[in-house]
Amino acid sequence: ALIAAVEEQAGRRNLMTVHLEVAADNSNAIRLYERLGYEKEPELFVDSWTRISADGVRQSVEAPSYLMVKRV
């Protein structure tokens, strides 16, 4: 439902594509996005972010990821 809402808003704003990032090792999510019409870009990139645990500890995370694109 969330993805459908984003795609609907993109269409209302006359955007041509919707992009999302997915971790390269998340094969279940990749299959889901492909079933929803997203295409995986062939090249991996390294996504980085900071994770904050429940006790407030910050940890830098890097993960190989794919960009997936769908025309709306």
PDB file of N, CA and C in Angstrom:
ATOM      1  N   ALA A   1       0.823  -1.191   0.000  1.00  0.00           N
ATOM      2  CA  ALA A   1       0.000   0.000   0.000  1.00  0.00           C
ATOM      3  C   ALA A   1       0.875   1.266   0.000  1.00  0.00           C
ATOM      4  N   LEU A   2       1.978   1.228   0.722  1.00  0.00           N
ATOM      5  CA  LEU A   2       2.862   2.395   0.779  1.00  0.00           C
ATOM      6  C   LEU A   2       3.475   2.676  -0.589  1.00  0.00           C
ATOM      7  N   ILE A   3       3.920   1.641  -1.265  1.00  0.00           N
ATOM      8  CA  ILE A   3       4.511   1.830  -2.591  1.00  0.00           C
ATOM      9  C   ILE A   3       3.464   2.367  -3.557  1.00  0.00           C
ATOM     10  N   ALA A   4       2.255   1.821  -3.500  1.00  0.00           N
ATOM     11  CA  ALA A   4       1.178   2.305  -4.375  1.00  0.00           C
ATOM     12  C   ALA A   4       0.892   3.777  -4.109  1.00  0.00           C
ATOM     13  N   ALA A   5       0.921   4.189  -2.848  1.00  0.00           N
ATOM     14  CA  ALA A   5       0.668   5.593  -2.509  1.00  0.00           C
ATOM     15  C   ALA A   5       1.764   6.497  -3.062  1.00  0.00           C
ATOM     16  N   VAL A   6       3.015   6.061  -2.969  1.00  0.00           N
ATOM     17  CA  VAL A   6       4.127   6.855  -3.506  1.00  0.00           C
ATOM     18  C   VAL A   6       3.990   6.971  -5.023  1.00  0.00           C
ATOM     19  N   GLU A   7       3.675   5.865  -5.682  1.00  0.00           N
ATOM     20  CA  GLU A   7       3.522   5.897  -7.137  1.00  0.00           C
ATOM     21  C   GLU A   7       2.359   6.801  -7.545  1.00  0.00           C
ATOM     22  N   GLU A   8       1.272   6.760  -6.789  1.00  0.00           N
ATOM     23  CA  GLU A   8       0.129   7.624  -7.090  1.00  0.00           C
ATOM     24  C   GLU A   8       0.504   9.096  -6.958  1.00  0.00           C
ATOM     25  N   GLN A   9       1.206   9.443  -5.900  1.00  0.00           N
ATOM     26  CA  GLN A   9       1.644  10.827  -5.706  1.00  0.00           C
ATOM     27  C   GLN A   9       2.609  11.258  -6.811  1.00  0.00           C
ATOM     28  N   ALA A  10       3.487  10.360  -7.214  1.00  0.00           N
ATOM     29  CA  ALA A  10       4.418  10.681  -8.299  1.00  0.00           C
ATOM     30  C   ALA A  10       3.650  10.995  -9.576  1.00  0.00           C
ATOM     31  N   GLY A  11       2.631  10.193  -9.866  1.00  0.00           N
ATOM     32  CA  GLY A  11       1.812  10.446 -11.044  1.00  0.00           C
ATOM     33  C   GLY A  11       1.089  11.777 -10.972  1.00  0.00           C
ATOM     34  N   ARG A  12       0.567  12.090  -9.797  1.00  0.00           N
ATOM     35  CA  ARG A  12      -0.128  13.379  -9.613  1.00  0.00           C
ATOM     36  C   ARG A  12       0.806  14.563  -9.810  1.00  0.00           C
ATOM     37  N   ARG A  13       2.071  14.354  -9.512  1.00  0.00           N
ATOM     38  CA  ARG A  13       3.057  15.435  -9.648  1.00  0.00           C
ATOM     39  C   ARG A  13       3.742  15.416 -11.006  1.00  0.00           C
ATOM     40  N   ASN A  14       3.227  14.600 -11.906  1.00  0.00           N
ATOM     41  CA  ASN A  14       3.767  14.480 -13.268  1.00  0.00           C
ATOM     42  C   ASN A  14       5.227  14.035 -13.308  1.00  0.00           C
ATOM     43  N   LEU A  15       5.634  13.238 -12.320  1.00  0.00           N
ATOM     44  CA  LEU A  15       6.977  12.669 -12.333  1.00  0.00           C
ATOM     45  C   LEU A  15       6.975  11.458 -13.259  1.00  0.00           C
ATOM     46  N   MET A  16       8.092  11.203 -13.888  1.00  0.00           N
ATOM     47  CA  MET A  16       8.154  10.112 -14.859  1.00  0.00           C
ATOM     48  C   MET A  16       8.614   8.791 -14.261  1.00  0.00           C
ATOM     49  N   THR A  17       9.393   8.844 -13.180  1.00  0.00           N
ATOM     50  CA  THR A  17       9.911   7.619 -12.578  1.00  0.00           C
ATOM     51  C   THR A  17       9.887   7.697 -11.064  1.00  0.00           C
ATOM     52  N   VAL A  18       9.897   6.514 -10.458  1.00  0.00           N
ATOM     53  CA  VAL A  18      10.062   6.369  -9.016  1.00  0.00           C
ATOM     54  C   VAL A  18      11.304   5.504  -8.818  1.00  0.00           C
ATOM     55  N   HIS A  19      12.151   5.883  -7.863  1.00  0.00           N
ATOM     56  CA  HIS A  19      13.384   5.154  -7.582  1.00  0.00           C
ATOM     57  C   HIS A  19      13.355   4.654  -6.142  1.00  0.00           C
ATOM     58  N   LEU A  20      13.982   3.519  -5.912  1.00  0.00           N
ATOM     59  CA  LEU A  20      14.168   3.040  -4.542  1.00  0.00           C
ATOM     60  C   LEU A  20      15.507   2.336  -4.450  1.00  0.00           C
ATOM     61  N   GLU A  21      16.001   2.219  -3.239  1.00  0.00           N
ATOM     62  CA  GLU A  21      17.249   1.513  -2.979  1.00  0.00           C
ATOM     63  C   GLU A  21      16.922   0.241  -2.219  1.00  0.00           C
ATOM     64  N   VAL A  22      17.665  -0.816  -2.512  1.00  0.00           N
ATOM     65  CA  VAL A  22      17.477  -2.082  -1.808  1.00  0.00           C
ATOM     66  C   VAL A  22      18.841  -2.736  -1.619  1.00  0.00           C
ATOM     67  N   ALA A  23      19.047  -3.302  -0.448  1.00  0.00           N
ATOM     68  CA  ALA A  23      20.306  -3.991  -0.173  1.00  0.00           C
ATOM     69  C   ALA A  23      20.469  -5.161  -1.142  1.00  0.00           C
ATOM     70  N   ALA A  24      21.660  -5.334  -1.656  1.00  0.00           N
ATOM     71  CA  ALA A  24      21.921  -6.355  -2.672  1.00  0.00           C
ATOM     72  C   ALA A  24      21.621  -7.765  -2.167  1.00  0.00           C
ATOM     73  N   ASP A  25      21.748  -7.981  -0.869  1.00  0.00           N
ATOM     74  CA  ASP A  25      21.498  -9.321  -0.335  1.00  0.00           C
ATOM     75  C   ASP A  25      20.041  -9.537   0.096  1.00  0.00           C
ATOM     76  N   ASN A  26      19.173  -8.575  -0.184  1.00  0.00           N
ATOM     77  CA  ASN A  26      17.763  -8.699   0.195  1.00  0.00           C
ATOM     78  C   ASN A  26      16.961  -9.229  -1.005  1.00  0.00           C
ATOM     79  N   SER A  27      17.179 -10.497  -1.315  1.00  0.00           N
ATOM     80  CA  SER A  27      16.574 -11.080  -2.514  1.00  0.00           C
ATOM     81  C   SER A  27      15.048 -11.102  -2.456  1.00  0.00           C
ATOM     82  N   ASN A  28      14.463 -11.260  -1.277  1.00  0.00           N
ATOM     83  CA  ASN A  28      12.994 -11.251  -1.173  1.00  0.00           C
ATOM     84  C   ASN A  28      12.434  -9.894  -1.579  1.00  0.00           C
ATOM     85  N   ALA A  29      13.056  -8.825  -1.112  1.00  0.00           N
ATOM     86  CA  ALA A  29      12.585  -7.482  -1.469  1.00  0.00           C
ATOM     87  C   ALA A  29      12.795  -7.216  -2.956  1.00  0.00           C
ATOM     88  N   ILE A  30      13.921  -7.642  -3.485  1.00  0.00           N
ATOM     89  CA  ILE A  30      14.190  -7.435  -4.911  1.00  0.00           C
ATOM     90  C   ILE A  30      13.115  -8.128  -5.745  1.00  0.00           C
ATOM     91  N   ARG A  31      12.766  -9.372  -5.401  1.00  0.00           N
ATOM     92  CA  ARG A  31      11.709 -10.088  -6.129  1.00  0.00           C
ATOM     93  C   ARG A  31      10.376  -9.360  -6.015  1.00  0.00           C
ATOM     94  N   LEU A  32      10.049  -8.855  -4.821  1.00  0.00           N
ATOM     95  CA  LEU A  32       8.798  -8.112  -4.633  1.00  0.00           C
ATOM     96  C   LEU A  32       8.775  -6.883  -5.533  1.00  0.00           C
ATOM     97  N   TYR A  33       9.840  -6.086  -5.511  1.00  0.00           N
ATOM     98  CA  TYR A  33       9.880  -4.872  -6.316  1.00  0.00           C
ATOM     99  C   TYR A  33       9.803  -5.196  -7.811  1.00  0.00           C
ATOM    100  N   GLU A  34      10.451  -6.278  -8.225  1.00  0.00           N
ATOM    101  CA  GLU A  34      10.366  -6.669  -9.631  1.00  0.00           C
ATOM    102  C   GLU A  34       8.929  -7.055  -9.997  1.00  0.00           C
ATOM    103  N   ARG A  35       8.222  -7.753  -9.119  1.00  0.00           N
ATOM    104  CA  ARG A  35       6.816  -8.102  -9.376  1.00  0.00           C
ATOM    105  C   ARG A  35       5.952  -6.845  -9.474  1.00  0.00           C
ATOM    106  N   LEU A  36       6.364  -5.776  -8.787  1.00  0.00           N
ATOM    107  CA  LEU A  36       5.626  -4.517  -8.823  1.00  0.00           C
ATOM    108  C   LEU A  36       6.031  -3.642 -10.011  1.00  0.00           C
ATOM    109  N   GLY A  37       6.930  -4.151 -10.852  1.00  0.00           N
ATOM    110  CA  GLY A  37       7.291  -3.427 -12.062  1.00  0.00           C
ATOM    111  C   GLY A  37       8.589  -2.647 -12.004  1.00  0.00           C
ATOM    112  N   TYR A  38       9.346  -2.766 -10.931  1.00  0.00           N
ATOM    113  CA  TYR A  38      10.624  -2.061 -10.816  1.00  0.00           C
ATOM    114  C   TYR A  38      11.715  -2.853 -11.517  1.00  0.00           C
ATOM    115  N   GLU A  39      12.648  -2.134 -12.114  1.00  0.00           N
ATOM    116  CA  GLU A  39      13.786  -2.761 -12.780  1.00  0.00           C
ATOM    117  C   GLU A  39      15.060  -2.406 -12.029  1.00  0.00           C
ATOM    118  N   LYS A  40      15.889  -3.420 -11.816  1.00  0.00           N
ATOM    119  CA  LYS A  40      17.139  -3.244 -11.075  1.00  0.00           C
ATOM    120  C   LYS A  40      18.199  -2.684 -12.009  1.00  0.00           C
ATOM    121  N   GLU A  41      18.834  -1.595 -11.601  1.00  0.00           N
ATOM    122  CA  GLU A  41      19.981  -1.069 -12.336  1.00  0.00           C
ATOM    123  C   GLU A  41      21.120  -2.084 -12.199  1.00  0.00           C
ATOM    124  N   PRO A  42      21.925  -2.271 -13.235  1.00  0.00           N
ATOM    125  CA  PRO A  42      22.922  -3.356 -13.207  1.00  0.00           C
ATOM    126  C   PRO A  42      24.088  -3.144 -12.248  1.00  0.00           C
ATOM    127  N   GLU A  43      24.412  -1.903 -11.940  1.00  0.00           N
ATOM    128  CA  GLU A  43      25.599  -1.661 -11.122  1.00  0.00           C
ATOM    129  C   GLU A  43      25.247  -1.503  -9.648  1.00  0.00           C
ATOM    130  N   LEU A  44      26.036  -2.148  -8.811  1.00  0.00           N
ATOM    131  CA  LEU A  44      25.916  -1.977  -7.364  1.00  0.00           C
ATOM    132  C   LEU A  44      26.551  -0.655  -6.948  1.00  0.00           C
ATOM    133  N   PHE A  45      26.086  -0.111  -5.843  1.00  0.00           N
ATOM    134  CA  PHE A  45      26.761   1.016  -5.213  1.00  0.00           C
ATOM    135  C   PHE A  45      26.784   0.741  -3.718  1.00  0.00           C
ATOM    136  N   VAL A  46      27.636   1.443  -2.998  1.00  0.00           N
ATOM    137  CA  VAL A  46      27.718   1.259  -1.551  1.00  0.00           C
ATOM    138  C   VAL A  46      26.910   2.358  -0.882  1.00  0.00           C
ATOM    139  N   ASP A  47      25.857   1.930  -0.189  1.00  0.00           N
ATOM    140  CA  ASP A  47      25.013   2.857   0.554  1.00  0.00           C
ATOM    141  C   ASP A  47      25.543   2.924   1.976  1.00  0.00           C
ATOM    142  N   SER A  48      25.582   4.103   2.563  1.00  0.00           N
ATOM    143  CA  SER A  48      26.069   4.232   3.938  1.00  0.00           C
ATOM    144  C   SER A  48      25.109   5.083   4.752  1.00  0.00           C
ATOM    145  N   TRP A  49      24.959   4.719   5.993  1.00  0.00           N
ATOM    146  CA  TRP A  49      24.084   5.444   6.901  1.00  0.00           C
ATOM    147  C   TRP A  49      24.530   5.177   8.330  1.00  0.00           C
ATOM    148  N   THR A  50      23.943   5.878   9.263  1.00  0.00           N
ATOM    149  CA  THR A  50      24.234   5.688  10.681  1.00  0.00           C
ATOM    150  C   THR A  50      23.029   5.045  11.350  1.00  0.00           C
ATOM    151  N   ARG A  51      23.281   3.935  12.011  1.00  0.00           N
ATOM    152  CA  ARG A  51      22.247   3.235  12.767  1.00  0.00           C
ATOM    153  C   ARG A  51      22.393   3.648  14.225  1.00  0.00           C
ATOM    154  N   ILE A  52      21.273   3.945  14.867  1.00  0.00           N
ATOM    155  CA  ILE A  52      21.283   4.293  16.289  1.00  0.00           C
ATOM    156  C   ILE A  52      20.502   3.224  17.031  1.00  0.00           C
ATOM    157  N   SER A  53      21.165   2.548  17.954  1.00  0.00           N
ATOM    158  CA  SER A  53      20.526   1.463  18.698  1.00  0.00           C
ATOM    159  C   SER A  53      19.581   2.035  19.749  1.00  0.00           C
ATOM    160  N   ALA A  54      18.814   1.163  20.361  1.00  0.00           N
ATOM    161  CA  ALA A  54      17.849   1.578  21.383  1.00  0.00           C
ATOM    162  C   ALA A  54      18.531   2.275  22.558  1.00  0.00           C
ATOM    163  N   ASP A  55      19.787   1.914  22.819  1.00  0.00           N
ATOM    164  CA  ASP A  55      20.509   2.556  23.932  1.00  0.00           C
ATOM    165  C   ASP A  55      21.326   3.771  23.480  1.00  0.00           C
ATOM    166  N   GLY A  56      21.104   4.216  22.231  1.00  0.00           N
ATOM    167  CA  GLY A  56      21.715   5.446  21.756  1.00  0.00           C
ATOM    168  C   GLY A  56      23.093   5.309  21.135  1.00  0.00           C
ATOM    169  N   VAL A  57      23.574   4.101  20.974  1.00  0.00           N
ATOM    170  CA  VAL A  57      24.892   3.886  20.381  1.00  0.00           C
ATOM    171  C   VAL A  57      24.787   4.054  18.863  1.00  0.00           C
ATOM    172  N   ARG A  58      25.686   4.865  18.302  1.00  0.00           N
ATOM    173  CA  ARG A  58      25.710   5.098  16.861  1.00  0.00           C
ATOM    174  C   ARG A  58      26.695   4.136  16.203  1.00  0.00           C
ATOM    175  N   GLN A  59      26.276   3.594  15.067  1.00  0.00           N
ATOM    176  CA  GLN A  59      27.129   2.683  14.319  1.00  0.00           C
ATOM    177  C   GLN A  59      27.041   3.038  12.841  1.00  0.00           C
ATOM    178  N   SER A  60      28.197   3.211  12.209  1.00  0.00           N
ATOM    179  CA  SER A  60      28.225   3.459  10.771  1.00  0.00           C
ATOM    180  C   SER A  60      28.029   2.139  10.045  1.00  0.00           C
ATOM    181  N   VAL A  61      27.157   2.165   9.030  1.00  0.00           N
ATOM    182  CA  VAL A  61      26.830   0.958   8.274  1.00  0.00           C
ATOM    183  C   VAL A  61      27.053   1.242   6.802  1.00  0.00           C
ATOM    184  N   GLU A  62      27.634   0.289   6.099  1.00  0.00           N
ATOM    185  CA  GLU A  62      27.782   0.356   4.653  1.00  0.00           C
ATOM    186  C   GLU A  62      27.285  -0.954   4.078  1.00  0.00           C
ATOM    187  N   ALA A  63      26.510  -0.876   2.999  1.00  0.00           N
ATOM    188  CA  ALA A  63      25.971  -2.089   2.395  1.00  0.00           C
ATOM    189  C   ALA A  63      25.908  -1.937   0.888  1.00  0.00           C
ATOM    190  N   PRO A  64      26.342  -2.962   0.154  1.00  0.00           N
ATOM    191  CA  PRO A  64      26.153  -2.944  -1.292  1.00  0.00           C
ATOM    192  C   PRO A  64      24.662  -2.926  -1.594  1.00  0.00           C
ATOM    193  N   SER A  65      24.249  -2.058  -2.488  1.00  0.00           N
ATOM    194  CA  SER A  65      22.829  -1.880  -2.767  1.00  0.00           C
ATOM    195  C   SER A  65      22.590  -1.706  -4.262  1.00  0.00           C
ATOM    196  N   TYR A  66      21.335  -1.914  -4.631  1.00  0.00           N
ATOM    197  CA  TYR A  66      20.894  -1.658  -5.990  1.00  0.00           C
ATOM    198  C   TYR A  66      19.922  -0.495  -5.988  1.00  0.00           C
ATOM    199  N   LEU A  67      19.919   0.238  -7.083  1.00  0.00           N
ATOM    200  CA  LEU A  67      18.893   1.227  -7.355  1.00  0.00           C
ATOM    201  C   LEU A  67      17.871   0.530  -8.250  1.00  0.00           C
ATOM    202  N   MET A  68      16.594   0.663  -7.909  1.00  0.00           N
ATOM    203  CA  MET A  68      15.530   0.086  -8.727  1.00  0.00           C
ATOM    204  C   MET A  68      14.633   1.212  -9.199  1.00  0.00           C
ATOM    205  N   VAL A  69      14.169   1.119 -10.449  1.00  0.00           N
ATOM    206  CA  VAL A  69      13.453   2.219 -11.089  1.00  0.00           C
ATOM    207  C   VAL A  69      12.170   1.693 -11.722  1.00  0.00           C
ATOM    208  N   LYS A  70      11.107   2.524 -11.634  1.00  0.00           N
ATOM    209  CA  LYS A  70       9.847   2.190 -12.299  1.00  0.00           C
ATOM    210  C   LYS A  70       9.307   3.456 -12.960  1.00  0.00           C
ATOM    211  N   ARG A  71       8.898   3.334 -14.198  1.00  0.00           N
ATOM    212  CA  ARG A  71       8.233   4.444 -14.891  1.00  0.00           C
ATOM    213  C   ARG A  71       6.796   4.481 -14.404  1.00  0.00           C
ATOM    214  N   VAL A  72       6.322   5.680 -14.083  1.00  0.00           N
ATOM    215  CA  VAL A  72       4.918   5.819 -13.625  1.00  0.00           C
ATOM    216  C   VAL A  72       4.101   6.622 -14.610  1.00  0.00           C
TER     217      VAL A  72
END
